Short mmCIF file of C-alpha atoms and ligand atoms in Angstrom, two decimals:
data_model
loop_
_atom_site.label_atom_id
_atom_site.label_comp_id
_atom_site.label_asym_id
_atom_site.label_seq_id
_atom_site.Cartn_x
_atom_site.Cartn_y
_atom_site.Cartn_z
CA MET A 1 -11.68 -10.83 -9.78
CA LYS A 2 -9.42 -13.54 -8.25
CA THR A 3 -10.63 -15.49 -5.27
CA PHE A 4 -8.53 -17.22 -2.68
CA GLY A 5 -9.53 -19.50 0.30
CA LEU A 6 -7.77 -20.32 3.17
CA PHE A 7 -4.78 -23.17 2.69
CA ILE A 8 -5.14 -25.76 5.12
CA ASP A 9 -3.99 -29.29 5.31
CA GLY A 10 -2.56 -29.16 1.61
CA GLU A 11 -5.95 -27.62 0.30
CA TRP A 12 -7.84 -24.77 -0.38
CA GLN A 13 -10.96 -24.34 1.99
CA ASP A 14 -13.42 -21.98 2.70
CA ALA A 15 -13.76 -19.93 5.96
CA LYS A 16 -15.85 -21.84 8.55
CA GLY A 17 -18.23 -18.70 8.72
CA GLY A 18 -18.35 -18.47 4.95
CA LYS A 19 -16.85 -14.77 5.30
CA THR A 20 -14.65 -13.19 2.42
CA ALA A 21 -13.24 -9.88 2.33
CA PRO A 22 -11.96 -7.83 -0.79
CA THR A 23 -8.03 -6.84 -0.95
CA ILE A 24 -7.35 -3.50 -2.33
CA ASN A 25 -4.71 -2.32 -4.86
CA PRO A 26 -3.12 0.49 -3.22
CA ALA A 27 -2.32 2.01 -6.59
CA THR A 28 -5.82 2.04 -7.78
CA GLU A 29 -7.98 2.04 -4.65
CA GLU A 30 -10.12 -0.82 -6.29
CA PRO A 31 -10.53 -4.55 -5.10
CA TRP A 32 -8.61 -6.83 -7.27
CA ALA A 33 -9.07 -10.29 -5.24
CA THR A 34 -11.43 -11.76 -2.69
CA VAL A 35 -9.90 -13.78 0.01
CA ALA A 36 -11.58 -15.95 2.85
CA VAL A 37 -11.58 -14.36 6.29
CA ALA A 38 -10.51 -17.00 8.80
CA ASP A 39 -12.01 -16.89 12.58
CA PRO A 40 -10.50 -18.33 15.76
CA GLU A 41 -12.39 -21.70 14.77
CA ASP A 42 -10.40 -21.85 11.21
CA VAL A 43 -7.28 -21.17 13.04
CA ARG A 44 -7.83 -23.88 15.49
CA LYS A 45 -8.53 -26.38 12.42
CA ALA A 46 -5.07 -25.07 10.64
CA VAL A 47 -3.13 -26.04 14.20
CA ALA A 48 -4.84 -29.16 14.42
CA ALA A 49 -3.63 -30.13 10.76
CA ALA A 50 -0.14 -28.71 11.60
CA LYS A 51 -0.09 -30.78 14.67
CA ARG A 52 -1.20 -34.10 12.76
CA ALA A 53 1.23 -33.49 10.24
CA HIS A 54 3.98 -33.00 12.87
CA ASP A 55 2.87 -36.16 15.12
CA SER A 56 3.01 -38.56 11.98
CA GLY A 57 6.53 -37.74 11.36
CA VAL A 58 5.70 -37.36 7.61
CA TRP A 59 8.30 -34.23 7.68
CA ARG A 60 10.27 -34.34 10.88
CA ASN A 61 11.37 -38.12 10.13
CA LYS A 62 12.91 -37.13 6.70
CA SER A 63 16.52 -36.71 6.76
CA PRO A 64 17.41 -32.95 6.44
CA GLN A 65 18.72 -34.02 3.00
CA GLU A 66 15.41 -35.08 2.00
CA ARG A 67 13.81 -31.66 3.45
CA GLY A 68 16.51 -29.89 1.86
CA GLU A 69 15.95 -31.19 -1.75
CA ILE A 70 12.13 -30.70 -1.36
CA MET A 71 12.80 -27.02 -0.41
CA GLN A 72 15.16 -26.47 -3.47
CA ARG A 73 12.07 -27.56 -5.39
CA VAL A 74 9.97 -24.91 -3.49
CA ALA A 75 12.59 -22.22 -4.51
CA SER A 76 12.41 -23.43 -8.04
CA ALA A 77 8.49 -23.34 -8.08
CA ILE A 78 8.77 -19.90 -6.68
CA MET A 79 10.80 -18.62 -9.54
CA GLU A 80 8.65 -20.41 -12.08
CA SER A 81 5.90 -18.38 -10.62
CA THR A 82 7.56 -14.96 -10.81
CA SER A 83 5.20 -13.36 -12.87
CA ASP A 84 2.01 -14.46 -10.90
CA LEU A 85 3.64 -13.96 -7.69
CA ALA A 86 5.13 -10.33 -8.80
CA ALA A 87 1.67 -8.96 -10.16
CA ALA A 88 0.00 -10.49 -6.96
CA GLU A 89 2.41 -8.75 -4.64
CA VAL A 90 2.19 -5.40 -6.50
CA GLN A 91 -1.47 -5.48 -6.33
CA ASP A 92 -1.75 -6.51 -2.88
CA SER A 93 1.00 -4.36 -1.28
CA GLY A 94 1.56 -1.52 -3.82
CA ALA A 95 5.25 -2.57 -4.52
CA THR A 96 6.48 -1.62 -7.68
CA MET A 97 6.84 -4.24 -10.48
CA ARG A 98 10.74 -3.64 -10.17
CA LYS A 99 10.78 -4.31 -6.43
CA ALA A 100 8.34 -7.47 -6.71
CA MET A 101 10.49 -8.85 -9.48
CA MET A 102 13.67 -8.17 -8.04
CA THR A 103 13.51 -8.23 -4.39
CA ASP A 104 10.28 -10.10 -3.33
CA VAL A 105 10.21 -13.16 -5.59
CA ALA A 106 13.90 -13.56 -5.70
CA GLY A 107 14.27 -12.96 -1.95
CA ALA A 108 11.60 -15.47 -1.26
CA ALA A 109 13.05 -18.19 -3.47
CA GLY A 110 16.58 -17.36 -2.25
CA THR A 111 15.33 -18.01 1.45
CA PHE A 112 14.20 -21.49 0.57
CA THR A 113 17.45 -22.16 -1.32
CA TYR A 114 19.68 -20.98 1.28
CA PHE A 115 17.85 -22.94 4.39
CA GLY A 116 17.59 -26.06 1.97
CA GLN A 117 21.07 -26.12 1.29
CA PHE A 118 22.05 -25.32 4.76
CA ILE A 119 20.24 -28.25 6.41
CA ALA A 120 21.79 -30.49 3.77
CA GLY A 121 25.37 -29.49 4.73
CA ASP A 122 28.00 -30.46 7.28
CA ASP A 123 27.68 -27.20 9.55
CA TYR A 124 23.95 -28.23 10.28
CA LYS A 125 25.08 -31.89 11.05
CA ARG A 126 27.26 -30.76 13.77
CA MET A 127 24.60 -28.25 14.96
CA LEU A 128 22.13 -31.08 15.37
CA CYS A 129 24.29 -33.49 17.37
CA GLU A 130 27.15 -32.43 19.47
CA GLU A 131 29.00 -34.83 21.38
CA TYR A 132 31.29 -34.41 24.50
CA GLU A 133 33.04 -36.72 26.87
CA GLU A 134 33.41 -36.22 30.45
CA VAL A 135 35.32 -38.23 32.97
CA ALA A 136 34.29 -36.42 36.17
CA PRO A 137 32.26 -36.73 38.42
CA ILE A 138 31.66 -40.06 36.76
CA PRO A 139 32.64 -41.01 33.03
CA SER A 140 29.85 -40.07 30.86
CA LYS A 141 29.35 -39.41 27.27
CA ASN A 142 27.18 -36.25 26.49
CA LEU A 143 24.90 -35.65 23.17
CA VAL A 144 23.36 -32.00 22.62
CA VAL A 145 20.72 -32.63 20.41
CA ARG A 146 18.39 -30.29 18.36
CA GLU A 147 14.73 -30.99 17.74
CA PRO A 148 11.78 -29.30 16.34
CA PHE A 149 9.27 -27.73 18.75
CA GLY A 150 6.33 -29.03 16.40
CA VAL A 151 3.80 -26.46 15.29
CA CYS A 152 5.34 -22.89 14.77
CA ALA A 153 3.36 -19.85 14.06
CA GLY A 154 4.18 -17.05 11.90
CA ILE A 155 2.46 -13.75 11.95
CA THR A 156 3.61 -11.18 9.18
CA PRO A 157 2.93 -7.68 8.08
CA TRP A 158 2.08 -5.96 4.92
CA ASN A 159 5.33 -4.31 3.65
CA PHE A 160 6.99 -7.59 2.36
CA PRO A 161 4.33 -9.96 2.59
CA LEU A 162 6.07 -12.78 0.36
CA VAL A 163 9.62 -12.26 1.61
CA MET A 164 8.28 -12.47 5.27
CA ALA A 165 6.35 -15.48 4.71
CA ALA A 166 9.54 -17.14 3.46
CA TRP A 167 11.43 -15.97 6.55
CA LYS A 168 8.95 -17.50 8.69
CA ILE A 169 8.28 -20.72 6.60
CA ALA A 170 11.73 -21.63 5.35
CA PRO A 171 13.78 -21.85 8.65
CA ALA A 172 10.75 -23.66 10.37
CA ILE A 173 10.34 -26.45 7.93
CA ALA A 174 14.15 -26.70 7.44
CA ALA A 175 14.28 -27.43 11.19
CA GLY A 176 11.41 -30.17 10.88
CA ASN A 177 8.57 -28.02 12.07
CA THR A 178 5.17 -27.47 10.83
CA VAL A 179 3.93 -24.18 10.55
CA VAL A 180 0.51 -22.11 10.39
CA ILE A 181 1.02 -18.61 8.98
CA LYS A 182 -1.29 -15.56 9.31
CA PRO A 183 -0.45 -12.65 6.83
CA ALA A 184 -1.61 -9.35 7.30
CA SER A 185 -5.27 -8.58 6.47
CA VAL A 186 -4.33 -6.18 3.78
CA THR A 187 -1.91 -8.16 1.95
CA PRO A 188 -2.78 -12.01 2.08
CA VAL A 189 -2.57 -12.98 -1.14
CA THR A 190 1.12 -13.93 -1.80
CA THR A 191 1.46 -16.23 1.30
CA LEU A 192 -1.82 -17.95 0.42
CA MET A 193 -0.21 -18.67 -2.91
CA LEU A 194 3.19 -19.66 -1.43
CA GLY A 195 1.31 -22.29 0.60
CA GLU A 196 0.09 -23.95 -2.34
CA ILE A 197 3.33 -23.80 -3.68
CA CYS A 198 5.18 -25.36 -1.04
CA THR A 199 2.50 -28.35 -1.30
CA LYS A 200 2.61 -28.84 -5.01
CA ALA A 201 6.63 -29.05 -4.80
CA GLY A 202 6.57 -31.97 -2.41
CA VAL A 203 6.20 -30.35 1.12
CA PRO A 204 3.47 -32.75 2.46
CA ALA A 205 -0.13 -31.58 3.43
CA GLY A 206 -0.57 -30.01 7.00
CA VAL A 207 3.25 -28.96 7.27
CA VAL A 208 2.43 -25.43 5.51
CA ASN A 209 -1.07 -23.74 6.52
CA VAL A 210 -1.98 -20.27 5.66
CA VAL A 211 -4.87 -18.53 7.46
CA SER A 212 -5.82 -15.11 6.59
CA GLY A 213 -7.86 -13.15 9.05
CA PRO A 214 -7.87 -10.16 11.47
CA GLY A 215 -5.13 -9.94 14.11
CA ALA A 216 -7.54 -9.31 16.68
CA THR A 217 -9.46 -12.61 16.47
CA ALA A 218 -7.33 -15.04 14.29
CA GLY A 219 -3.95 -13.52 15.20
CA GLU A 220 -4.79 -13.80 18.90
CA GLU A 221 -5.97 -17.24 18.50
CA LEU A 222 -2.80 -18.21 16.89
CA ALA A 223 -0.41 -16.39 19.02
CA ALA A 224 -2.15 -17.94 22.41
CA HIS A 225 -2.90 -21.64 21.19
CA PRO A 226 -1.57 -24.32 23.68
CA ASP A 227 -0.40 -26.46 20.64
CA VAL A 228 1.80 -23.80 19.08
CA GLY A 229 5.22 -24.17 20.52
CA LYS A 230 6.68 -21.11 18.99
CA VAL A 231 5.82 -17.76 17.45
CA SER A 232 7.53 -15.67 15.23
CA PHE A 233 6.16 -12.35 14.80
CA THR A 234 7.18 -9.24 12.36
CA GLY A 235 5.20 -5.96 12.75
CA SER A 236 4.76 -3.19 15.04
CA THR A 237 6.30 -2.83 18.59
CA GLU A 238 3.00 -2.48 20.28
CA VAL A 239 1.42 -5.78 18.60
CA GLY A 240 4.85 -7.67 19.63
CA ARG A 241 4.31 -6.62 23.06
CA ARG A 242 0.92 -8.15 22.73
CA ILE A 243 2.35 -11.40 21.16
CA MET A 244 4.79 -11.82 24.29
CA GLN A 245 1.86 -11.43 26.38
CA LEU A 246 -0.32 -14.04 24.40
CA GLY A 247 2.47 -16.51 24.54
CA ALA A 248 3.04 -16.30 28.12
CA GLY A 249 0.11 -18.32 28.93
CA THR A 250 1.78 -21.30 27.56
CA LEU A 251 5.26 -19.96 27.98
CA LYS A 252 5.99 -20.25 24.11
CA LYS A 253 9.37 -19.40 22.50
CA VAL A 254 8.98 -16.04 20.92
CA THR A 255 10.95 -14.13 18.14
CA LEU A 256 9.92 -10.78 17.39
CA GLU A 257 11.11 -8.31 14.74
CA LEU A 258 9.61 -5.12 15.47
CA GLY A 259 9.98 -1.19 14.42
CA GLY A 260 12.89 0.82 14.18
CA LYS A 261 14.15 4.46 13.81
CA SER A 262 17.40 3.72 12.44
CA PRO A 263 20.50 6.36 12.18
CA ASN A 264 22.18 6.66 9.12
CA ILE A 265 25.49 8.59 9.75
CA ILE A 266 27.40 10.72 7.27
CA LEU A 267 30.68 11.32 8.21
CA PRO A 268 32.55 14.25 6.63
CA ASP A 269 35.11 12.11 4.89
CA ALA A 270 32.15 10.15 3.20
CA ASN A 271 32.16 10.13 -0.78
CA LEU A 272 28.96 12.54 -0.71
CA ASP A 273 27.87 11.72 -4.07
CA THR A 274 27.19 7.94 -2.90
CA ALA A 275 26.11 8.71 0.57
CA ALA A 276 23.45 11.19 -0.54
CA LEU A 277 21.81 8.54 -3.10
CA GLY A 278 22.63 6.08 -0.43
CA ALA A 279 20.34 7.99 2.01
CA LEU A 280 17.72 8.20 -0.42
CA TRP A 281 17.89 4.42 -1.08
CA GLY A 282 18.02 3.79 2.76
CA THR A 283 14.93 6.00 3.36
CA PHE A 284 12.76 5.85 0.28
CA PHE A 285 13.07 2.36 -0.94
CA HIS A 286 9.47 0.87 -1.03
CA GLN A 287 8.00 4.38 0.06
CA GLY A 288 9.83 4.03 3.29
CA GLN A 289 7.76 1.17 4.66
CA VAL A 290 10.83 -0.92 5.56
CA CYS A 291 11.40 -1.53 9.15
CA GLU A 292 15.19 -0.97 9.11
CA SER A 293 15.03 2.21 7.06
CA GLY A 294 17.57 4.93 7.71
CA THR A 295 14.84 7.46 8.86
CA ARG A 296 17.18 9.66 10.84
CA VAL A 297 20.11 10.71 8.40
CA LEU A 298 22.74 12.20 11.03
CA VAL A 299 25.10 14.67 8.74
CA HIS A 300 28.17 16.08 10.14
CA GLU A 301 27.65 19.83 10.26
CA SER A 302 30.62 20.70 8.04
CA ILE A 303 29.04 18.76 4.97
CA HIS A 304 25.63 19.45 5.80
CA ASP A 305 24.38 21.78 3.14
CA LYS A 306 26.39 20.22 0.41
CA PHE A 307 25.10 16.68 1.40
CA LEU A 308 21.43 17.87 1.35
CA GLU A 309 21.93 19.60 -2.01
CA LYS A 310 23.16 16.31 -3.52
CA MET A 311 20.31 14.37 -1.70
CA ILE A 312 17.47 16.74 -2.77
CA ALA A 313 18.92 16.50 -6.40
CA GLY A 314 18.74 12.83 -6.30
CA ILE A 315 15.15 13.16 -5.52
CA SER A 316 14.07 14.09 -9.05
CA ARG A 317 15.45 10.71 -9.97
CA ILE A 318 12.58 8.84 -8.22
CA LYS A 319 9.77 8.00 -10.49
CA ILE A 320 6.42 7.85 -8.71
CA GLY A 321 3.74 6.37 -10.76
CA ASP A 322 1.77 3.10 -12.23
CA THR A 323 3.26 0.26 -10.16
CA MET A 324 2.71 -2.19 -13.08
CA ASP A 325 5.29 -0.02 -15.05
CA MET A 326 8.82 -1.53 -14.81
CA ALA A 327 10.12 2.05 -14.99
CA THR A 328 8.22 3.27 -11.96
CA THR A 329 10.55 3.45 -8.85
CA MET A 330 8.08 4.48 -6.20
CA GLY A 331 4.72 3.37 -5.83
CA PRO A 332 1.99 4.18 -3.00
CA VAL A 333 2.03 3.61 0.62
CA VAL A 334 -0.11 0.36 1.53
CA SER A 335 -3.52 1.90 2.47
CA ALA A 336 -5.51 4.98 3.15
CA VAL A 337 -5.01 4.39 6.78
CA GLN A 338 -1.13 4.43 6.32
CA ARG A 339 -1.15 7.47 4.00
CA GLU A 340 -3.22 9.26 7.05
CA THR A 341 -0.51 8.23 9.60
CA VAL A 342 2.03 9.70 7.11
CA GLU A 343 0.11 12.82 6.91
CA ARG A 344 -0.04 13.30 10.60
CA TYR A 345 3.46 12.92 11.43
CA VAL A 346 4.20 15.43 8.43
CA ALA A 347 1.83 17.77 10.25
CA LEU A 348 3.67 17.23 13.70
CA GLY A 349 7.40 17.53 12.04
CA ASN A 350 6.01 21.18 10.89
CA GLU A 351 4.40 21.98 14.27
CA GLN A 352 7.16 21.00 16.21
CA GLY A 353 9.58 23.34 14.13
CA ALA A 354 11.20 20.92 11.64
CA LYS A 355 12.02 22.51 8.24
CA CYS A 356 10.15 20.44 5.38
CA LEU A 357 12.35 21.17 2.51
CA VAL A 358 10.82 18.71 -0.05
CA GLY A 359 7.42 17.03 -0.20
CA GLY A 360 5.10 16.97 2.59
CA LYS A 361 1.98 16.52 0.36
CA ARG A 362 0.37 14.00 -2.03
CA PRO A 363 1.83 14.12 -5.55
CA SER A 364 -0.35 16.54 -7.82
CA GLY A 365 -1.95 14.90 -10.97
CA MET A 366 -2.74 11.46 -9.51
CA ALA A 367 -6.30 11.22 -8.52
CA LYS A 368 -6.32 7.60 -7.45
CA GLY A 369 -3.94 5.66 -5.32
CA TYR A 370 -2.40 6.17 -1.77
CA TYR A 371 0.51 8.17 -3.10
CA TYR A 372 2.82 10.65 -1.00
CA GLU A 373 5.79 12.49 -2.20
CA PRO A 374 9.34 11.66 -0.73
CA THR A 375 9.59 14.21 2.23
CA VAL A 376 12.66 15.49 3.66
CA PHE A 377 12.65 17.41 7.08
CA ASP A 378 15.68 19.61 7.78
CA ASN A 379 16.75 21.00 11.30
CA VAL A 380 15.15 18.04 13.01
CA ASP A 381 15.96 17.77 16.78
CA ASN A 382 16.13 13.95 17.74
CA LYS A 383 13.52 14.78 20.57
CA MET A 384 10.99 15.45 18.22
CA ARG A 385 8.42 12.82 17.64
CA ILE A 386 9.21 12.39 13.99
CA ALA A 387 12.66 11.25 15.08
CA GLN A 388 11.48 8.94 17.78
CA GLU A 389 8.25 7.31 16.24
CA GLU A 390 8.31 5.13 13.46
CA ILE A 391 6.36 7.00 10.71
CA PHE A 392 6.62 3.78 7.85
CA GLY A 393 6.35 6.41 5.05
CA PRO A 394 8.47 8.25 2.66
CA VAL A 395 9.57 10.69 5.43
CA VAL A 396 13.11 11.35 6.50
CA SER A 397 14.57 13.62 9.30
CA ILE A 398 18.09 15.28 8.75
CA ILE A 399 19.87 15.79 12.15
CA ARG A 400 23.15 17.51 12.59
CA PHE A 401 26.11 16.64 14.77
CA LYS A 402 29.28 18.13 15.57
CA ASP A 403 31.45 15.19 16.29
CA GLU A 404 31.57 11.58 16.55
CA ASP A 405 30.63 11.30 20.23
CA GLU A 406 27.50 13.48 19.56
CA ALA A 407 26.79 11.27 16.53
CA VAL A 408 26.77 8.05 18.73
CA ARG A 409 24.80 9.86 21.49
CA ILE A 410 21.94 10.83 19.01
CA ALA A 411 21.91 7.65 17.02
CA ASN A 412 21.57 5.83 20.73
CA ASP A 413 18.89 8.06 21.81
CA SER A 414 15.95 5.83 20.55
CA THR A 415 13.93 3.18 22.09
CA TYR A 416 14.37 1.18 19.13
CA GLY A 417 17.60 -0.72 17.70
CA LEU A 418 17.08 -2.29 14.50
CA GLY A 419 19.55 -0.83 11.75
CA GLY A 420 21.72 1.96 10.78
CA ALA A 421 24.69 2.89 8.72
CA VAL A 422 27.97 4.72 8.44
CA TRP A 423 29.30 6.31 5.55
CA SER A 424 33.25 7.09 5.53
CA SER A 425 36.15 6.62 3.17
CA ASN A 426 38.01 5.44 6.09
CA LYS A 427 36.84 1.96 7.05
CA ASP A 428 38.53 1.54 10.54
CA ARG A 429 37.04 4.88 11.54
CA ALA A 430 33.71 3.54 10.19
CA LEU A 431 34.12 0.10 11.91
CA ALA A 432 34.90 1.70 15.21
CA LEU A 433 31.97 3.72 15.11
CA ALA A 434 29.57 0.87 13.97
CA LYS A 435 30.69 -0.74 17.01
CA ARG A 436 29.29 1.79 19.17
CA ILE A 437 25.79 2.12 17.61
CA GLU A 438 23.21 -0.08 19.67
CA THR A 439 21.41 -1.70 16.68
CA GLY A 440 21.41 -5.37 15.39
CA THR A 441 22.56 -4.39 11.98
CA VAL A 442 25.01 -1.78 10.83
CA TRP A 443 26.10 -1.06 7.17
CA ILE A 444 29.26 0.61 6.14
CA ASN A 445 28.69 2.51 2.99
CA ASP A 446 25.92 0.51 2.00
CA TYR A 447 22.16 0.25 3.26
CA HIS A 448 19.33 -2.20 3.37
CA LEU A 449 21.64 -5.11 2.22
CA ILE A 450 20.05 -8.12 4.37
CA ASN A 451 21.65 -11.45 3.23
CA VAL A 452 19.97 -14.44 4.18
CA LYS A 453 23.23 -16.02 5.58
CA TYR A 454 23.71 -13.48 8.49
CA PRO A 455 21.48 -12.76 11.34
CA PHE A 456 18.79 -9.79 11.30
CA GLY A 457 17.12 -8.63 14.28
CA GLY A 458 17.02 -5.81 16.65
CA TYR A 459 18.37 -4.37 20.08
CA LYS A 460 16.08 -2.78 22.61
CA GLN A 461 12.48 -2.51 21.48
CA SER A 462 13.28 -3.47 18.10
CA GLY A 463 12.94 -7.27 18.90
CA VAL A 464 13.88 -10.36 20.61
CA GLY A 465 15.79 -13.15 18.65
CA ARG A 466 17.09 -13.20 15.46
CA GLU A 467 15.99 -14.39 12.00
CA LEU A 468 18.23 -15.67 9.08
CA GLY A 469 21.36 -17.48 8.92
CA LYS A 470 22.37 -20.39 11.22
CA TRP A 471 21.38 -17.94 14.06
CA GLY A 472 17.89 -18.00 12.64
CA ILE A 473 17.58 -21.57 12.26
CA ALA A 474 18.62 -22.10 15.81
CA GLU A 475 15.46 -20.30 17.04
CA TYR A 476 13.37 -22.91 15.65
CA HIS A 477 14.99 -25.87 17.86
CA GLU A 478 14.69 -27.11 21.46
CA ILE A 479 17.64 -28.40 22.82
CA LYS A 480 18.14 -31.45 24.48
CA HIS A 481 21.01 -32.89 26.48
CA ILE A 482 21.41 -36.69 26.73
CA HIS A 483 23.77 -38.06 29.24
CA ILE A 484 24.95 -41.57 28.61
CA GLY A 485 26.50 -43.18 31.51
CA GLU A 486 28.45 -46.25 31.98
CA ASP A 487 26.89 -49.61 32.67
CA THR A 488 28.79 -50.51 35.87
CA PRO A 489 27.93 -52.17 39.20
CA PRO A 490 26.69 -49.68 41.83
CA GLU A 491 29.99 -48.99 43.15
CA GLY A 492 30.76 -47.05 39.96
CA LYS A 493 28.11 -44.86 40.74
CA LEU A 494 29.70 -42.61 43.06
CA TYR A 495 26.66 -40.18 43.71
CA LEU A 496 24.76 -43.26 45.57
CA GLY A 497 26.58 -42.41 48.56
CA LEU A 498 24.92 -39.13 48.97
CA LEU A 499 21.60 -41.05 49.64
CA LEU A 500 22.74 -44.68 50.68
CA SER A 501 24.77 -45.13 53.94
P1 NDP B 1 0.68 -4.71 13.06
O1 NDP B 1 1.91 -4.85 13.89
O2 NDP B 1 -0.78 -4.24 13.75
O3 NDP B 1 0.36 -6.01 12.32
C1 NDP B 1 1.38 -6.87 12.03
C2 NDP B 1 0.57 -8.56 11.86
O4 NDP B 1 0.19 -8.54 13.47
C3 NDP B 1 -0.66 -8.41 11.22
O5 NDP B 1 -0.64 -9.85 10.51
C4 NDP B 1 -1.76 -8.19 12.10
O6 NDP B 1 -2.92 -8.44 11.52
C5 NDP B 1 -1.08 -8.94 13.17
N1 NDP B 1 -2.02 -8.50 14.54
C6 NDP B 1 -2.37 -7.25 14.76
N2 NDP B 1 -2.88 -7.44 16.05
C7 NDP B 1 -2.71 -8.45 16.31
C8 NDP B 1 -3.23 -9.07 17.69
N3 NDP B 1 -3.46 -8.54 18.65
N4 NDP B 1 -2.61 -10.40 18.00
C9 NDP B 1 -2.01 -11.26 16.95
N5 NDP B 1 -1.72 -10.80 15.63
C10 NDP B 1 -1.82 -9.39 15.32
O7 NDP B 1 0.93 -3.64 12.28
P2 NDP B 1 -0.10 -2.70 11.18
O8 NDP B 1 -0.36 -3.12 10.26
O9 NDP B 1 -1.11 -2.25 11.99
O10 NDP B 1 1.20 -1.49 11.19
C11 NDP B 1 1.27 -0.48 12.24
C12 NDP B 1 2.64 0.09 12.38
O11 NDP B 1 3.37 -0.94 12.58
C13 NDP B 1 3.27 0.48 10.90
O12 NDP B 1 3.02 2.13 10.82
C14 NDP B 1 4.83 0.54 11.32
O13 NDP B 1 5.24 1.47 12.01
C15 NDP B 1 4.61 -0.85 12.06
N6 NDP B 1 5.09 -1.92 11.09
C16 NDP B 1 6.33 -2.53 11.22
C17 NDP B 1 6.89 -3.45 10.32
C18 NDP B 1 7.98 -4.11 10.74
O14 NDP B 1 8.65 -4.66 9.56
N7 NDP B 1 8.64 -4.13 11.54
C19 NDP B 1 5.79 -3.96 9.30
C20 NDP B 1 4.60 -3.21 9.43
C21 NDP B 1 4.19 -2.54 10.24
P3 NDP B 1 -4.03 -7.65 10.85
O15 NDP B 1 -3.23 -7.30 9.54
O16 NDP B 1 -5.35 -8.33 10.45
O17 NDP B 1 -4.16 -6.74 11.70
#
C-alpha cells in the first residue's frame, strides 16, 4: 500500500500527532493508500512555511516571466506523470481511467500552462500597473498596481481533486502568492503528489504546501488563520457559508464555488439526436458529481416524448464497470455516504410523485463498489426536492415547459445559479434565452465545456467571485493606488488652504 505524508516547506512530513488514515478505492471498497492526517498544529506549520516563503521574496520577487517559466515546467512535469497521477485519481475518487487521463491530468497541466503563459504576456503587464495622468484638483500621476496577498488558502472537494487543486494553486502562485491547500479527506492523494511535482519542477520550498486533514479541524484552522489573506473554496453551499464566517474574523478575501441545480433547456427546434446525448453528457459525466451538471432538463412539451425516447436509448451506451479499464465510461460515486445520499433522493423523488423511468437502483451483478445506475425521473415539478436540492449523483429530472417564458421562470426558480444550457438550431433565439438565465455559465448546443481562459463561478447561492481566466487571477491580487504628486513649493498645493489660513 502506498503511503503519503503532508507536503510542507518543500518536503514530506509526518503529521505532528502521527495520525494516518486509509484512503478507499470507491470501485473496490478497499484501502489503496495511507495518508497522514493533519491537525490544526500541522496547518499552522504549513501557514508559517508559506508566510516565510512569501516574506523572503523568493517567489514574489521573481519577474512574472520567471514565474511563468517555472509554471510551464510544472505543466510538463504533470504530463510526464500522467500514468501515476491518473492511476491515483482513479483509485482515490472513482474517476474512470478515461476521465482521469483526458480530463484530470490534461486539465491540471493546461491550467498551469495557461496561467504561466498569461503572466508572461502583455495583458498581464498592463493589468499589473495602470498609469493615469490627472490635472485637477492638482497635477498628479496615478499608478494602480496589483500585488499578491501573501498566503492564500485553497480548500477543495472530492469530485475533481487534481483539477481543483490546479485551479487553486496555479492562479495564486502566478500572481506571486504562496499557498496552503487542503484537499477533501476522501481524495487527498493527487493534490499531495502535485505539491511535490511543483517543488521538483522549481517552485521554491514553502510556496506550495499541502495538508490533508478533516474539514472540521484542519479546514477550520486554515480558513480562520490570521496569516491567510485569501481563501478559495470549492464544495457545498453549506460549508461555503461557514468559510465566509471563518474568514470574517480577519476580513479575508473569499472566493466560493458552490453547488448547483443547473437548467438544461431543450427548445423544440433543437437537433434532438444531439440534444438527447448532450443531456446525458450534461448529467451523467463523472456519475453526475459535477457542480455545474445540467440536472434539471427542461423539455418543450411538443418534443418531450421523442426527446426522452432518444435520451433513454442513449443510456445503453454508458458502460458501467472497472474504473481502470479504458473502455469504462461510468464508475462508482465517491463513497458509501454519497451513494446513500443518492438513494435518499431517489426515494424522495418517488415519494413526491416523480416517475422513475430508468435506473433508481444499484446495478445488478456488481458485488463491490459504490456504483449506482444512471437514473431518469420524468414528470418532475420544479418545486420537488429532487429539482431544488443538489444530489451530486447520476440522477436527472425531466421538467416540461410550454413556452420560453415558462422555461425561464422554471430555470431561474432555484437558489442556485451555476451553469446551464440551451439547445436550439436558432443561435439568436438561444442567445436571447441564455441572457435571461441567472447563472454564471450558459452553453449553447454544448455542455460542461469549461475553458481555463474564461470565468467560472456562480450567481446567487452558487458562489462568490470567479475562477479562471484574467478574471480568476484578478481575485488573487490586492489593488493599490499610488498617487505621485508634483514636487512644488507650498503654493502649488491648493488643498493646504483648507487647513491653513
Ligand atoms: P464539503 O463542502 O463538506 O467539503 C468540501 C471541502 O471542504 C473538503 O475539503 C472538506 O473537508 C472541507 N470542509 C468541510 N467542512 C469544513 C469546515 N467546517 N471548514 C473548512 N473546511 C471544511 O463537501 P462534501 O464532501 O461533504 O459533499 C457534500 C455535498 O457538497 C455533495 O453532496 C455535493 O452536493 C456538494 N459538493 C459540491 C461540490 C462542488 O464542486 N461545488 C464538490 C463536492 C461536493 P473534508 O473532506 O475533510 O470534510
